[in-house]
PDB file of C-alpha atoms in Angstrom:
ATOM      1  CA  MET T 791       0.000   0.000   0.000  1.00 78.00           C
ATOM      2  CA  THR T 792       1.295   3.446  -0.933  1.00 92.00           C
ATOM      3  CA  ILE T 793       0.589   6.474   1.262  1.00 95.00           C
ATOM      4  CA  SER T 794      -0.602   9.403  -0.831  1.00 95.00           C
ATOM      5  CA  SER T 795      -2.393  11.643   1.696  1.00 96.00           C
ATOM      6  CA  ARG T 796      -0.610  14.377   3.653  1.00 95.00           C
ATOM      7  CA  GLN T 797      -3.141  13.735   6.435  1.00 97.00           C
ATOM      8  CA  ASN T 798      -1.852  10.211   7.010  1.00 97.00           C
ATOM      9  CA  ASP T 799      -0.576   9.949  10.609  1.00 97.00           C
ATOM     10  CA  LEU T 800       2.592   8.052   9.686  1.00 96.00           C
ATOM     11  CA  PHE T 801       3.496  10.557   6.993  1.00 97.00           C
ATOM     12  CA  LYS T 802       2.916  13.460   9.398  1.00 97.00           C
ATOM     13  CA  LYS T 803       5.229  11.798  11.898  1.00 97.00           C
ATOM     14  CA  LEU T 804       7.918  11.247   9.247  1.00 97.00           C
ATOM     15  CA  LEU T 805       7.622  14.838   8.060  1.00 97.00           C
ATOM     16  CA  SER T 806       8.088  16.032  11.651  1.00 98.00           C
ATOM     17  CA  LEU T 807      11.552  14.411  11.586  1.00 97.00           C
ATOM     18  CA  THR T 808      12.751  17.194   9.282  1.00 97.00           C
ATOM     19  CA  LYS T 809      12.405  19.622  12.221  1.00 96.00           C
ATOM     20  CA  SER T 810      14.094  19.746  15.622  1.00 95.00           C
ATOM     21  CA  LYS T 811      10.871  19.336  17.619  1.00 96.00           C
ATOM     22  CA  GLY T 812       9.888  16.162  15.775  1.00 96.00           C
ATOM     23  CA  LEU T 813      13.336  14.702  16.371  1.00 96.00           C
ATOM     24  CA  LYS T 814      13.109  15.399  20.103  1.00 94.00           C
ATOM     25  CA  ASP T 815       9.600  13.958  20.331  1.00 95.00           C
ATOM     26  CA  ASN T 816      10.311  10.733  18.437  1.00 95.00           C
ATOM     27  CA  GLN T 817      14.027   9.905  18.930  1.00 94.00           C
ATOM     28  CA  GLN T 818      14.185   8.942  15.259  1.00 95.00           C
ATOM     29  CA  CYS T 819      15.841  10.621  12.286  1.00 96.00           C
ATOM     30  CA  LEU T 820      15.900  10.452   8.484  1.00 96.00           C
ATOM     31  CA  VAL T 821      19.136   9.342   6.823  1.00 95.00           C
ATOM     32  CA  SER T 822      19.672  10.172   3.145  1.00 94.00           C
ATOM     33  CA  GLY T 823      22.355   9.175   0.652  1.00 91.00           C
ATOM     34  CA  GLU T 824      22.863   5.874  -1.122  1.00 90.00           C
ATOM     35  CA  LYS T 825      26.226   4.977   0.444  1.00 90.00           C
ATOM     36  CA  ILE T 826      25.320   5.997   4.007  1.00 90.00           C
ATOM     37  CA  THR T 827      21.948   4.253   4.023  1.00 90.00           C
ATOM     38  CA  GLN T 828      23.338   0.997   2.659  1.00 86.00           C
ATOM     39  CA  GLU T 829      26.115   1.003   5.260  1.00 85.00           C
ATOM     40  CA  ILE T 830      23.669   1.623   8.103  1.00 85.00           C
ATOM     41  CA  SER T 831      21.215  -0.985   6.831  1.00 83.00           C
ATOM     42  CA  GLN T 832      23.922  -3.609   7.375  1.00 79.00           C
ATOM     43  CA  LEU T 833      24.253  -2.666  11.064  1.00 72.00           C
ATOM     44  CA  THR T 834      21.574  -4.847  12.637  1.00 59.00           C
ATOM     45  CA  LYS T 835      22.070  -3.268  16.075  1.00 73.00           C
ATOM     46  CA  ILE T 836      20.505   0.006  14.832  1.00 75.00           C
ATOM     47  CA  PRO T 837      16.685  -0.170  14.491  1.00 78.00           C
ATOM     48  CA  PHE T 838      15.530   1.274  11.160  1.00 88.00           C
ATOM     49  CA  PHE T 839      13.042   1.009   8.322  1.00 92.00           C
ATOM     50  CA  TRP T 840      13.110   2.049   4.665  1.00 95.00           C
ATOM     51  CA  ILE T 841      11.029   4.833   3.113  1.00 96.00           C
ATOM     52  CA  HIS T 842      10.740   4.941  -0.672  1.00 96.00           C
ATOM     53  CA  SER T 843       8.626   6.271  -3.508  1.00 96.00           C
ATOM     54  CA  GLU T 844       6.491   4.086  -5.752  1.00 90.00           C
ATOM     55  CA  SER T 845       9.121   4.126  -8.502  1.00 91.00           C
ATOM     56  CA  GLN T 846      12.184   3.353  -6.353  1.00 93.00           C
ATOM     57  CA  THR T 847      13.753  -0.062  -5.849  1.00 89.00           C
ATOM     58  CA  LEU T 848      15.171  -0.927  -2.443  1.00 91.00           C
ATOM     59  CA  PRO T 849      18.636  -2.506  -2.083  1.00 87.00           C
ATOM     60  CA  PRO T 850      18.641  -6.318  -1.946  1.00 85.00           C
ATOM     61  CA  GLY T 851      17.861  -7.714   1.494  1.00 81.00           C
ATOM     62  CA  SER T 852      15.192  -9.018   3.828  1.00 82.00           C
ATOM     63  CA  TRP T 853      13.667  -5.845   5.237  1.00 85.00           C
ATOM     64  CA  ASN T 854      11.264  -6.128   8.170  1.00 82.00           C
ATOM     65  CA  LYS T 855       9.429  -2.908   7.396  1.00 88.00           C
ATOM     66  CA  THR T 856       9.169  -0.544   4.438  1.00 93.00           C
ATOM     67  CA  VAL T 857       6.995   2.499   3.819  1.00 95.00           C
ATOM     68  CA  SER T 858       5.932   3.424   0.293  1.00 96.00           C
ATOM     69  CA  LEU T 859       4.986   7.045  -0.436  1.00 97.00           C
ATOM     70  CA  SER T 860       3.644   8.797  -3.485  1.00 96.00           C
ATOM     71  CA  GLN T 861       6.346  10.690  -5.349  1.00 96.00           C
ATOM     72  CA  GLU T 862       4.972  14.016  -4.139  1.00 96.00           C
ATOM     73  CA  LEU T 863       5.092  13.005  -0.469  1.00 97.00           C
ATOM     74  CA  PHE T 864       8.508  11.379  -0.832  1.00 97.00           C
ATOM     75  CA  ASN T 865       9.895  14.609  -2.284  1.00 96.00           C
ATOM     76  CA  GLU T 866       8.781  16.449   0.856  1.00 96.00           C
ATOM     77  CA  LEU T 867      10.867  14.096   3.003  1.00 96.00           C
ATOM     78  CA  ASP T 868      13.842  14.106   0.642  1.00 96.00           C
ATOM     79  CA  VAL T 869      15.134  17.470   1.891  1.00 95.00           C
ATOM     80  CA  CYS T 870      18.693  16.542   0.860  1.00 95.00           C
ATOM     81  CA  GLY T 871      17.530  15.945  -2.711  1.00 95.00           C
ATOM     82  CA  THR T 872      19.205  12.550  -3.129  1.00 94.00           C
ATOM     83  CA  HIS T 873      16.230  10.961  -4.974  1.00 95.00           C
ATOM     84  CA  LYS T 874      17.132   7.666  -3.267  1.00 95.00           C
ATOM     85  CA  PRO T 875      15.337   5.599  -0.589  1.00 96.00           C
ATOM     86  CA  ILE T 876      15.623   7.035   2.919  1.00 96.00           C
ATOM     87  CA  LEU T 877      16.203   5.241   6.209  1.00 94.00           C
ATOM     88  CA  CYS T 878      14.285   6.109   9.344  1.00 95.00           C
ATOM     89  CA  VAL T 879      16.687   5.312  12.193  1.00 93.00           C
ATOM     90  CA  ASP T 880      16.495   5.367  15.986  1.00 93.00           C
ATOM     91  CA  PHE T 881      19.199   7.521  17.567  1.00 92.00           C
ATOM     92  CA  LYS T 882      20.722   7.571  21.024  1.00 89.00           C
ATOM     93  CA  LYS T 883      19.287  10.015  23.527  1.00 91.00           C
ATOM     94  CA  ILE T 884      21.286  13.224  23.926  1.00 95.00           C
ATOM     95  CA  LYS T 885      22.706  13.078  27.461  1.00 96.00           C
ATOM     96  CA  GLU T 886      22.760  15.651  30.227  1.00 94.00           C
ATOM     97  CA  ARG T 887      25.995  17.602  30.531  1.00 92.00           C
ATOM     98  CA  ASP T 888      26.786  16.186  33.986  1.00 92.00           C
ATOM     99  CA  GLN T 889      27.395  12.834  32.246  1.00 96.00           C
ATOM    100  CA  LEU T 890      30.301  14.284  30.260  1.00 95.00           C
ATOM    101  CA  ASP T 891      33.600  12.452  30.837  1.00 96.00           C
ATOM    102  CA  ASN T 892      35.947  15.284  31.818  1.00 94.00           C
ATOM    103  CA  ASN T 893      38.953  13.031  31.340  1.00 94.00           C
ATOM    104  CA  LYS T 894      38.282  13.016  27.594  1.00 95.00           C
ATOM    105  CA  ALA T 895      38.399  15.791  25.007  1.00 95.00           C
ATOM    106  CA  ALA T 896      35.145  17.443  23.938  1.00 96.00           C
ATOM    107  CA  VAL T 897      33.891  20.088  21.530  1.00 97.00           C
ATOM    108  CA  PHE T 898      31.359  22.634  22.812  1.00 96.00           C
ATOM    109  CA  CYS T 899      29.430  23.637  19.728  1.00 95.00           C
ATOM    110  CA  ALA T 900      27.167  26.608  18.927  1.00 95.00           C
ATOM    111  CA  LEU T 901      26.946  26.042  15.161  1.00 95.00           C
ATOM    112  CA  SER T 902      23.358  26.567  14.020  1.00 94.00           C
ATOM    113  CA  ASP T 903      23.810  25.553  10.384  1.00 94.00           C
ATOM    114  CA  PRO T 904      23.123  21.780  10.145  1.00 95.00           C
ATOM    115  CA  THR T 905      25.625  21.227   7.316  1.00 95.00           C
ATOM    116  CA  ASN T 906      28.439  22.936   9.242  1.00 95.00           C
ATOM    117  CA  LEU T 907      27.484  21.055  12.403  1.00 96.00           C
ATOM    118  CA  GLY T 908      27.440  17.705  10.590  1.00 96.00           C
ATOM    119  CA  ALA T 909      30.812  18.394   8.965  1.00 95.00           C
ATOM    120  CA  LEU T 910      32.363  19.165  12.363  1.00 96.00           C
ATOM    121  CA  ILE T 911      30.903  15.994  13.894  1.00 96.00           C
ATOM    122  CA  ARG T 912      32.401  13.979  11.035  1.00 95.00           C
ATOM    123  CA  THR T 913      35.815  15.567  11.632  1.00 96.00           C
ATOM    124  CA  CYS T 914      35.649  14.845  15.371  1.00 96.00           C
ATOM    125  CA  ALA T 915      34.779  11.206  14.668  1.00 94.00           C
ATOM    126  CA  ALA T 916      37.623  10.947  12.147  1.00 94.00           C
ATOM    127  CA  PHE T 917      40.259  12.293  14.535  1.00 95.00           C
ATOM    128  CA  GLY T 918      39.262  10.674  17.810  1.00 94.00           C
ATOM    129  CA  ILE T 919      37.137  13.200  19.693  1.00 95.00           C
ATOM    130  CA  GLU T 920      34.119  11.266  20.946  1.00 94.00           C
ATOM    131  CA  GLN T 921      32.133  13.940  22.815  1.00 97.00           C
ATOM    132  CA  ILE T 922      30.090  16.842  21.451  1.00 97.00           C
ATOM    133  CA  VAL T 923      28.358  19.302  23.798  1.00 97.00           C
ATOM    134  CA  LEU T 924      25.491  20.957  21.946  1.00 97.00           C
ATOM    135  CA  LEU T 925      24.988  24.483  23.227  1.00 96.00           C
ATOM    136  CA  LYS T 926      21.504  26.010  23.036  1.00 95.00           C
ATOM    137  CA  GLU T 927      22.473  27.944  19.908  1.00 95.00           C
ATOM    138  CA  SER T 928      23.447  24.732  18.119  1.00 96.00           C
ATOM    139  CA  GLY T 929      21.385  23.136  15.397  1.00 95.00           C
ATOM    140  CA  HIS T 930      20.025  19.631  16.001  1.00 96.00           C
ATOM    141  CA  PRO T 931      22.662  17.009  15.076  1.00 96.00           C
ATOM    142  CA  PHE T 932      20.059  14.621  13.653  1.00 97.00           C
ATOM    143  CA  LEU T 933      18.440  16.936  11.123  1.00 97.00           C
ATOM    144  CA  PRO T 934      18.647  15.309   7.672  1.00 96.00           C
ATOM    145  CA  LYS T 935      21.296  17.725   6.332  1.00 95.00           C
ATOM    146  CA  ALA T 936      23.403  17.374   9.493  1.00 96.00           C
ATOM    147  CA  ILE T 937      23.270  13.572   9.315  1.00 94.00           C
ATOM    148  CA  ARG T 938      24.246  13.622   5.635  1.00 94.00           C
ATOM    149  CA  ALA T 939      27.149  16.042   6.223  1.00 94.00           C
ATOM    150  CA  ALA T 940      28.326  13.855   9.109  1.00 93.00           C
ATOM    151  CA  SER T 941      28.184  10.804   6.831  1.00 90.00           C
ATOM    152  CA  GLY T 942      26.231   9.007   9.552  1.00 86.00           C
ATOM    153  CA  SER T 943      28.946   9.421  12.212  1.00 91.00           C
ATOM    154  CA  SER T 944      26.444  11.293  14.427  1.00 91.00           C
ATOM    155  CA  LEU T 945      24.863   7.941  15.242  1.00 90.00           C
ATOM    156  CA  SER T 946      28.001   6.755  17.070  1.00 89.00           C
ATOM    157  CA  MET T 947      29.051  10.062  18.672  1.00 93.00           C
ATOM    158  CA  GLU T 948      28.358  10.830  22.344  1.00 96.00           C
ATOM    159  CA  MET T 949      26.147  13.942  22.455  1.00 97.00           C
ATOM    160  CA  PHE T 950      25.415  16.129  25.479  1.00 97.00           C
ATOM    161  CA  LYS T 951      23.078  19.044  26.206  1.00 96.00           C
ATOM    162  CA  GLY T 952      24.859  22.274  27.038  1.00 95.00           C
ATOM    163  CA  PRO T 953      23.916  25.765  28.262  1.00 95.00           C
ATOM    164  CA  SER T 954      23.751  28.869  26.111  1.00 95.00           C
ATOM    165  CA  ILE T 955      27.136  30.069  24.896  1.00 93.00           C
ATOM    166  CA  GLN T 956      26.350  33.228  26.894  1.00 93.00           C
ATOM    167  CA  ASP T 957      26.209  31.201  30.116  1.00 93.00           C
ATOM    168  CA  ILE T 958      29.520  29.332  29.922  1.00 91.00           C
ATOM    169  CA  VAL T 959      31.460  30.127  33.091  1.00 85.00           C
ATOM    170  CA  THR T 960      34.034  27.326  33.069  1.00 83.00           C
ATOM    171  CA  PRO T 961      37.507  28.811  32.452  1.00 80.00           C
ATOM    172  CA  ASP T 962      39.139  25.515  31.397  1.00 88.00           C
ATOM    173  CA  ILE T 963      37.452  25.628  27.970  1.00 92.00           C
ATOM    174  CA  VAL T 964      39.560  27.011  25.111  1.00 92.00           C
ATOM    175  CA  ALA T 965      37.760  29.126  22.510  1.00 91.00           C
ATOM    176  CA  LEU T 966      38.635  29.628  18.874  1.00 87.00           C
ATOM    177  CA  ASP T 967      38.854  33.389  18.314  1.00 85.00           C
ATOM    178  CA  MET T 968      40.702  35.233  15.555  1.00 81.00           C
ATOM    179  CA  ASN T 969      41.813  37.799  18.158  1.00 80.00           C
ATOM    180  CA  GLY T 970      43.130  35.184  20.590  1.00 82.00           C
ATOM    181  CA  SER T 971      46.698  34.162  21.366  1.00 85.00           C
ATOM    182  CA  MET T 972      48.614  31.881  19.033  1.00 85.00           C
ATOM    183  CA  LEU T 973      47.949  28.148  19.307  1.00 84.00           C
ATOM    184  CA  SER T 974      50.735  26.268  21.077  1.00 82.00           C
ATOM    185  CA  SER T 975      51.389  22.690  22.205  1.00 78.00           C
ATOM    186  CA  ASN T 976      50.416  23.745  25.750  1.00 78.00           C
ATOM    187  CA  HIS T 977      46.813  24.031  24.601  1.00 84.00           C
ATOM    188  CA  LEU T 978      46.647  20.494  23.206  1.00 88.00           C
ATOM    189  CA  LYS T 979      45.811  18.638  26.429  1.00 91.00           C
ATOM    190  CA  LYS T 980      44.433  15.113  26.272  1.00 93.00           C
ATOM    191  CA  ASN T 981      41.137  16.269  27.813  1.00 94.00           C
ATOM    192  CA  MET T 982      41.044  19.532  25.841  1.00 94.00           C
ATOM    193  CA  LYS T 983      37.670  21.302  25.767  1.00 95.00           C
ATOM    194  CA  ILE T 984      37.159  23.365  22.602  1.00 94.00           C
ATOM    195  CA  LEU T 985      34.484  26.033  22.206  1.00 95.00           C
ATOM    196  CA  VAL T 986      33.249  26.717  18.676  1.00 93.00           C
ATOM    197  CA  GLY T 987      31.181  29.921  18.538  1.00 87.00           C
ATOM    198  CA  GLU T 988      28.222  30.875  16.408  1.00 82.00           C
ATOM    199  CA  GLU T 989      28.743  31.563  12.714  1.00 74.00           C
ATOM    200  CA  GLY T 990      29.330  35.287  12.257  1.00 73.00           C
ATOM    201  CA  GLN T 991      28.981  36.173  15.940  1.00 78.00           C
ATOM    202  CA  GLY T 992      31.894  34.214  17.337  1.00 80.00           C
ATOM    203  CA  VAL T 993      32.595  33.959  21.066  1.00 88.00           C
ATOM    204  CA  PRO T 994      30.834  36.371  23.483  1.00 88.00           C
ATOM    205  CA  LEU T 995      32.840  38.932  25.441  1.00 86.00           C
ATOM    206  CA  SER T 996      31.669  37.268  28.673  1.00 87.00           C
ATOM    207  CA  PHE T 997      33.532  34.014  27.904  1.00 89.00           C
ATOM    208  CA  PRO T 998      36.012  33.483  30.797  1.00 88.00           C
ATOM    209  CA  GLY T 999      38.415  30.990  29.208  1.00 87.00           C
ATOM    210  CA  GLU T1000      41.465  31.394  27.009  1.00 89.00           C
ATOM    211  CA  ARG T1001      41.059  32.387  23.374  1.00 91.00           C
ATOM    212  CA  ILE T1002      43.374  31.022  20.716  1.00 89.00           C
ATOM    213  CA  HIS T1003      43.722  31.349  16.962  1.00 85.00           C
ATOM    214  CA  LEU T1004      45.382  29.362  14.207  1.00 84.00           C
ATOM    215  CA  PRO T1005      48.231  30.981  12.253  1.00 82.00           C
ATOM    216  CA  ILE T1006      46.960  31.883   8.778  1.00 78.00           C
ATOM    217  CA  SER T1007      48.144  34.065   5.908  1.00 76.00           C
ATOM    218  CA  ASN T1008      47.411  37.779   6.130  1.00 78.00           C
ATOM    219  CA  LYS T1009      45.758  37.431   2.733  1.00 79.00           C
ATOM    220  CA  VAL T1010      42.744  35.929   4.542  1.00 74.00           C
ATOM    221  CA  GLU T1011      40.942  37.696   7.383  1.00 71.00           C
ATOM    222  CA  SER T1012      39.519  34.593   9.045  1.00 72.00           C
ATOM    223  CA  LEU T1013      38.436  30.981   8.570  1.00 76.00           C
ATOM    224  CA  ASN T1014      34.989  29.422   8.546  1.00 84.00           C
ATOM    225  CA  ALA T1015      34.255  28.238  12.112  1.00 87.00           C
ATOM    226  CA  THR T1016      33.913  24.597  11.057  1.00 91.00           C
ATOM    227  CA  ILE T1017      37.198  24.624   9.137  1.00 90.00           C
ATOM    228  CA  ALA T1018      39.072  26.332  11.984  1.00 88.00           C
ATOM    229  CA  ALA T1019      37.696  23.835  14.513  1.00 91.00           C
ATOM    230  CA  SER T1020      38.563  20.929  12.209  1.00 93.00           C
ATOM    231  CA  LEU T1021      42.169  22.104  11.928  1.00 92.00           C
ATOM    232  CA  LEU T1022      42.419  22.403  15.713  1.00 92.00           C
ATOM    233  CA  VAL T1023      40.962  18.904  16.163  1.00 93.00           C
ATOM    234  CA  TYR T1024      43.539  17.603  13.677  1.00 93.00           C
ATOM    235  CA  GLU T1025      46.395  19.246  15.603  1.00 91.00           C
ATOM    236  CA  TRP T1026      45.043  17.671  18.808  1.00 93.00           C
ATOM    237  CA  SER T1027      44.839  14.253  17.130  1.00 94.00           C
ATOM    238  CA  LYS T1028      48.504  14.301  16.147  1.00 92.00           C
ATOM    239  CA  VAL T1029      49.353  14.270  19.858  1.00 89.00           C
ATOM    240  CA  HIS T1030      46.548  12.264  21.458  1.00 86.00           C
ATOM    241  CA  ALA T1031      44.394  10.260  19.047  1.00 71.00           C
ATOM    242  CA  PRO T1032      44.900   6.471  19.203  1.00 68.00           C
TER     243      PRO T1032
END
């Protein structure tokens, strides 16, 4: 049976997963992209089901559940524009900040753009940082575009709820700031805590910790926040990643 009505309860639930509130209410997300979805569909420990249009063929396999949508409804869910079947996947609950392991490195993130957030999560996963603290200004890490940019690595990352960037009072967090002091090996502690500010607005004046910047050519005024954070994570990994 193919769902063709926007009033269908299941479709309305699936559509809600393209917004932060729906993700919080359902603890499920939509994963798009042929390579990512096929990789995840082989991981039996992650509950999922396929969503596809009438004209699409699913990958070979014995699938417990599939949902067929009219092309029009499928296009509404396909916010990444892949035109390929989508997985609906359960994700781990985002933990409270007091569960953060302070003996490990972490990134405190205020990136609101889901693509930038996903790209940073992917970099952290690639270079051995396992903890992301999502500040109130941050986008939701399981929005479809964030998941796609993270290449699915969000599903294995440890995520924590954080305060507003305006309310950070802990001085042992190091912030990326183009007006900060030069990065040195002294900053690259095993349990380094990195603050990545909002796009365009940066780090608030009230931030009590140290501010550092990466050495760049004077031909460029500054770096994109995600790129700067990725370079810092890479420098950290050269010293501490397994």
